[in-house]
CSV table of C-alpha atoms in Angstrom, one decimal:
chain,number,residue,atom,x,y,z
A,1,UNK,CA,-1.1,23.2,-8.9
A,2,UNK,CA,-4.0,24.9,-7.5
A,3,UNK,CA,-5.8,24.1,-4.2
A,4,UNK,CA,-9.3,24.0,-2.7
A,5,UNK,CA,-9.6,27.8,-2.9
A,6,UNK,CA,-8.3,28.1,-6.8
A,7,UNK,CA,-4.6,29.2,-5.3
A,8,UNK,CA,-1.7,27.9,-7.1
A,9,UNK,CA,0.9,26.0,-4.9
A,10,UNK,CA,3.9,26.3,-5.9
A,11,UNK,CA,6.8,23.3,-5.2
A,12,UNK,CA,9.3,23.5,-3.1
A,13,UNK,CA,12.3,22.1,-4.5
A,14,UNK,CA,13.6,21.0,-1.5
A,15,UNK,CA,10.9,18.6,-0.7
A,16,UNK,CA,11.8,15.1,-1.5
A,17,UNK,CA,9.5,14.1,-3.9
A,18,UNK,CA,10.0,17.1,-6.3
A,19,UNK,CA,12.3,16.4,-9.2
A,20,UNK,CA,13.6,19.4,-11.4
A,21,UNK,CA,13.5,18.6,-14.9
A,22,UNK,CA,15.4,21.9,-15.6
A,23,UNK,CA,18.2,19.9,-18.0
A,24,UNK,CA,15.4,19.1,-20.5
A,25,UNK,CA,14.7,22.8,-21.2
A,26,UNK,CA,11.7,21.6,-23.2
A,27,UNK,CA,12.9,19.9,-26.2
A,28,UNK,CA,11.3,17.1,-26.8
A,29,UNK,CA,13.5,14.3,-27.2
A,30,UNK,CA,15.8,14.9,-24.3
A,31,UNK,CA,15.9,12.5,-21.5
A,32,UNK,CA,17.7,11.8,-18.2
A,33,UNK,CA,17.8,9.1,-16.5
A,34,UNK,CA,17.7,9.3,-12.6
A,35,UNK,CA,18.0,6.6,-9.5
A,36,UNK,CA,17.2,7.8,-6.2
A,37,UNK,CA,16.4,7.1,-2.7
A,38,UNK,CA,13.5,8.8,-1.2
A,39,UNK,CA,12.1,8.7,2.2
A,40,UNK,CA,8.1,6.8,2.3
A,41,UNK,CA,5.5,9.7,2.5
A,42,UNK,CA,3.0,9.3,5.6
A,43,UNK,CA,-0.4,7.1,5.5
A,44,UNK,CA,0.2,5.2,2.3
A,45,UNK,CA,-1.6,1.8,2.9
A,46,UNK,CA,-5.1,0.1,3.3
A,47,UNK,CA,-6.3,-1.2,6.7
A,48,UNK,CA,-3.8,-4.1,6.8
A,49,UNK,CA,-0.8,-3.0,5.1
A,50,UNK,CA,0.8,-0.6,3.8
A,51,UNK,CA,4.6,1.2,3.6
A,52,UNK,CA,6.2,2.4,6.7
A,53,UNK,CA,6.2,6.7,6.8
A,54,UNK,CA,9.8,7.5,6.3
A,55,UNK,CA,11.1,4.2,5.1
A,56,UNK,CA,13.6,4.0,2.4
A,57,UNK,CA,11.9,4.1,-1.8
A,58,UNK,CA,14.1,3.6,-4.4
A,59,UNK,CA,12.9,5.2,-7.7
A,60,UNK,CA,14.4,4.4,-11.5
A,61,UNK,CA,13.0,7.6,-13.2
A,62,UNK,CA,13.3,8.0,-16.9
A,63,UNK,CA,12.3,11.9,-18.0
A,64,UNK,CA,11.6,12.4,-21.1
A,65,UNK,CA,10.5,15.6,-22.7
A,66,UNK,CA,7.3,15.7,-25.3
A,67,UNK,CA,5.7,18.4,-27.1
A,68,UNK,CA,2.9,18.6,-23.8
A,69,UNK,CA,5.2,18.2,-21.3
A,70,UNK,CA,7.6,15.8,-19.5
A,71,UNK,CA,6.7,12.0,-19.7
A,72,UNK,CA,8.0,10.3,-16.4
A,73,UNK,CA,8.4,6.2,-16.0
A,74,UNK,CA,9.8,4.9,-13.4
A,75,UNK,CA,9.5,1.8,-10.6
A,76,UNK,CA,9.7,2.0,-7.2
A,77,UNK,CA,11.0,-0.7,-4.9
A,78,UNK,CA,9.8,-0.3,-1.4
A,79,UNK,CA,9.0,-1.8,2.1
A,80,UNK,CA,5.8,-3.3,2.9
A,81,UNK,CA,4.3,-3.6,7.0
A,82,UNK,CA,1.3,-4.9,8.2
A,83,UNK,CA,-1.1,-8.1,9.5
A,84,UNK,CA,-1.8,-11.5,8.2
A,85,UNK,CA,-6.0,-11.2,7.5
A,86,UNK,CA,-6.3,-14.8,8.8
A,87,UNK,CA,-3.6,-15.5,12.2
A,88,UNK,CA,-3.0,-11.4,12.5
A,89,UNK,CA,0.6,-12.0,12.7
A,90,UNK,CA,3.2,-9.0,11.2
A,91,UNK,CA,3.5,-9.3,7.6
A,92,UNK,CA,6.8,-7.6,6.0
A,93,UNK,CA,8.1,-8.3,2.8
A,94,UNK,CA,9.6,-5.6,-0.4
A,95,UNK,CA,7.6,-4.9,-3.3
A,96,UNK,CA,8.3,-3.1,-6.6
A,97,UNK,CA,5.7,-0.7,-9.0
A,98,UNK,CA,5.9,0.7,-12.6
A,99,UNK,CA,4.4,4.0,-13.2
A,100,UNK,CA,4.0,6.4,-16.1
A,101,UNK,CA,2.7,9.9,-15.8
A,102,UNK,CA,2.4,13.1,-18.1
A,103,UNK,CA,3.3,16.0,-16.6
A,104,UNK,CA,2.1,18.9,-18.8
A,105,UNK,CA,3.5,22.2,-19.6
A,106,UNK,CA,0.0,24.2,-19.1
A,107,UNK,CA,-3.1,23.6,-18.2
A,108,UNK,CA,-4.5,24.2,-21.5
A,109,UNK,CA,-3.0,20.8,-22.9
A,110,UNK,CA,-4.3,19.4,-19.6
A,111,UNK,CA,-7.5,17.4,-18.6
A,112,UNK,CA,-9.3,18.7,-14.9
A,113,UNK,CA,-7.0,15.5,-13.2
A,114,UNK,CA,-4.0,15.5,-15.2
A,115,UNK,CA,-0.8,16.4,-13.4
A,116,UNK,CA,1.0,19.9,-14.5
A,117,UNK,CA,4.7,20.9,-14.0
A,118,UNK,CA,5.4,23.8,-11.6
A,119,UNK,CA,8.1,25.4,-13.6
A,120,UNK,CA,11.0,23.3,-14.2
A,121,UNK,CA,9.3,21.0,-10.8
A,122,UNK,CA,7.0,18.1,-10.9
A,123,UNK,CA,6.2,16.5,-7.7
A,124,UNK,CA,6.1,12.7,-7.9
A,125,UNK,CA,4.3,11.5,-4.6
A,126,UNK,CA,1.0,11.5,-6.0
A,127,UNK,CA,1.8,9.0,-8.4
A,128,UNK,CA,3.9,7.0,-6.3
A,129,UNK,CA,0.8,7.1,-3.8
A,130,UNK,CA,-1.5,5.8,-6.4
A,131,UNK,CA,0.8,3.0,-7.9
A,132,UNK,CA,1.7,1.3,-4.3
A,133,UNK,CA,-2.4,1.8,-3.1
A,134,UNK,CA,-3.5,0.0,-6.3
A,135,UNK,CA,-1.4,-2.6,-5.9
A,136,UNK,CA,-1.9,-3.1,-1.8
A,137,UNK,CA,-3.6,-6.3,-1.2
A,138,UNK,CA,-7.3,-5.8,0.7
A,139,UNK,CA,-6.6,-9.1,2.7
A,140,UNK,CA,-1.9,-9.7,2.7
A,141,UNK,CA,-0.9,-13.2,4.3
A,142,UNK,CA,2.0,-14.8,6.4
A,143,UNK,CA,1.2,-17.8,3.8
A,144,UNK,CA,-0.9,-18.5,1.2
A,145,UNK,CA,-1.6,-21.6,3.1
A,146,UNK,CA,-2.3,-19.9,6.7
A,147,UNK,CA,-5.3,-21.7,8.4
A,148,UNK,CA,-6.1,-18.4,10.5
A,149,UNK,CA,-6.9,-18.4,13.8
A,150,UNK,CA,-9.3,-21.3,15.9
A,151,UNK,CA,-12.6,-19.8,16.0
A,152,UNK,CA,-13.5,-21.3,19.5
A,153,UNK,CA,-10.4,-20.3,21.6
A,154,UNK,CA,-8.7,-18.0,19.0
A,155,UNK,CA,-5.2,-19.9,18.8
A,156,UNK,CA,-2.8,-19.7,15.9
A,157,UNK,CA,-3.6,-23.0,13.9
A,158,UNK,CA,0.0,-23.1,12.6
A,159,UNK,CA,1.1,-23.1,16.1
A,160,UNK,CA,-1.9,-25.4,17.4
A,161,UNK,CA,-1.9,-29.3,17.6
A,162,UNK,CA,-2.2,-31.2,14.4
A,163,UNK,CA,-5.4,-32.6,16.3
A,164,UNK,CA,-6.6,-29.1,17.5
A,165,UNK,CA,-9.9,-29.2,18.3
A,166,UNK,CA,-13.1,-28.7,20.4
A,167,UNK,CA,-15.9,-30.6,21.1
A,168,UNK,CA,-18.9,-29.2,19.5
A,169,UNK,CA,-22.6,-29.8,21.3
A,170,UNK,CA,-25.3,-29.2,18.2
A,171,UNK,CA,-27.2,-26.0,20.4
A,172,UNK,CA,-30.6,-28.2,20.1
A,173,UNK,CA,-29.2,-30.8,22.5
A,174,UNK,CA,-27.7,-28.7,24.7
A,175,UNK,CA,-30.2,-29.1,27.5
A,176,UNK,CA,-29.8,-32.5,27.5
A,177,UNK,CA,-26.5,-31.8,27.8
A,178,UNK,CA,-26.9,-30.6,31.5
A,179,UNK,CA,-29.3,-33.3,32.4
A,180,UNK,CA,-27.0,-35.8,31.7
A,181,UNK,CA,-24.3,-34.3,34.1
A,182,UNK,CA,-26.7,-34.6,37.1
A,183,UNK,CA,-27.9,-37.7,36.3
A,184,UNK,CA,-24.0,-39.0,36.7
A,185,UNK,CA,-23.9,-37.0,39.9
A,186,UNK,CA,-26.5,-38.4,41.5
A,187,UNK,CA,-26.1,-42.1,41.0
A,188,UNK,CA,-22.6,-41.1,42.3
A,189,UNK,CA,-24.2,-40.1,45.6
């Protein structure tokens, strides 16, 4: 894969999101079937939610080897953190992905954004990353049916009174507002 400057990177097969597909030595019609446990790359989330850096994904992988390169499908189930968009109270819950990517042989079979095997590697965080941000809601809730928070005082509303309210002086009487308050305190003098 090359960088900014034209380099090619080259995977490190130790990292966690890098799968060897070594046992399908190119022949297309081999497969292998894979289930693992990887640890939640950094920053993957929108303003209000998203998954926890180094929290537990589980991945079913099926590799499949084609006449361009290796065909990988797979879902990930994986922990979701973050704040209602209404009472801005923690939202946590576990959601699940599909994903299907081409991983070619050579850069000749491949389109300027298509993904390209490093050897016998292929590095699956970048489609993991764009399958959960796709799927991130812009605005998560505790409940569909959260009433947010009071817009005078700023309470809960679930928590609040059933009769929660505030008494609202229409801004064009306001004025009279004040003289009516003197007028009680001096007849009470």
């Amino acid at each position: 894969m090359p960088d900014e400057s034209g380099m090619t990177l080259h995977l490190d097969p130790r990292a966690p999101w890098v799968v060897s597909t070594h046992e399908l030595g190119r022949q297309p019609g081999m497969m292998r079937q894979m289930h693992l446990t990887r640890p939640a790359p950094a920053e993957i989330g929108v303003d209000m939610i998203g998954v926890p850096k180094d929290a537990d994904v589980e991945l079913d992988l099926r590799l499949e080897a084609v006449m361009e390169g290796v065909l990988v499908t797979g879902t990930a189930r994986f922990p979701l953190r973050g704040e209602c968009a209404r009472c801005l109270e923690p939202v946590t819950s576990v959601s699940e992905v599909s994903f299907q990517e081409l991983y070619f042989y050579s850069a000749e079979d491949a389109a300027e954004d298509d993904l390209l095997l490093d050897g016998d590697l292929l590095d699956l965080e970048p489609v993991f990353r764009d399958a959960v941000v796709l799927t991130l809601p812009l605005s998560p809730l505790c409940s569909e049916d959260c009433a947010g928070l009071c817009a005078e005082c700023g309470v809960r509303l679930a928590d609040a009174e059933p009769d929660h309210g505030h008494e609202v002086i229409d801004a064009r009487w306001a004025k009279l507002q004040g003289l009516v308050s003197e007028h009680n305190n001096d007849q009470e003098s």
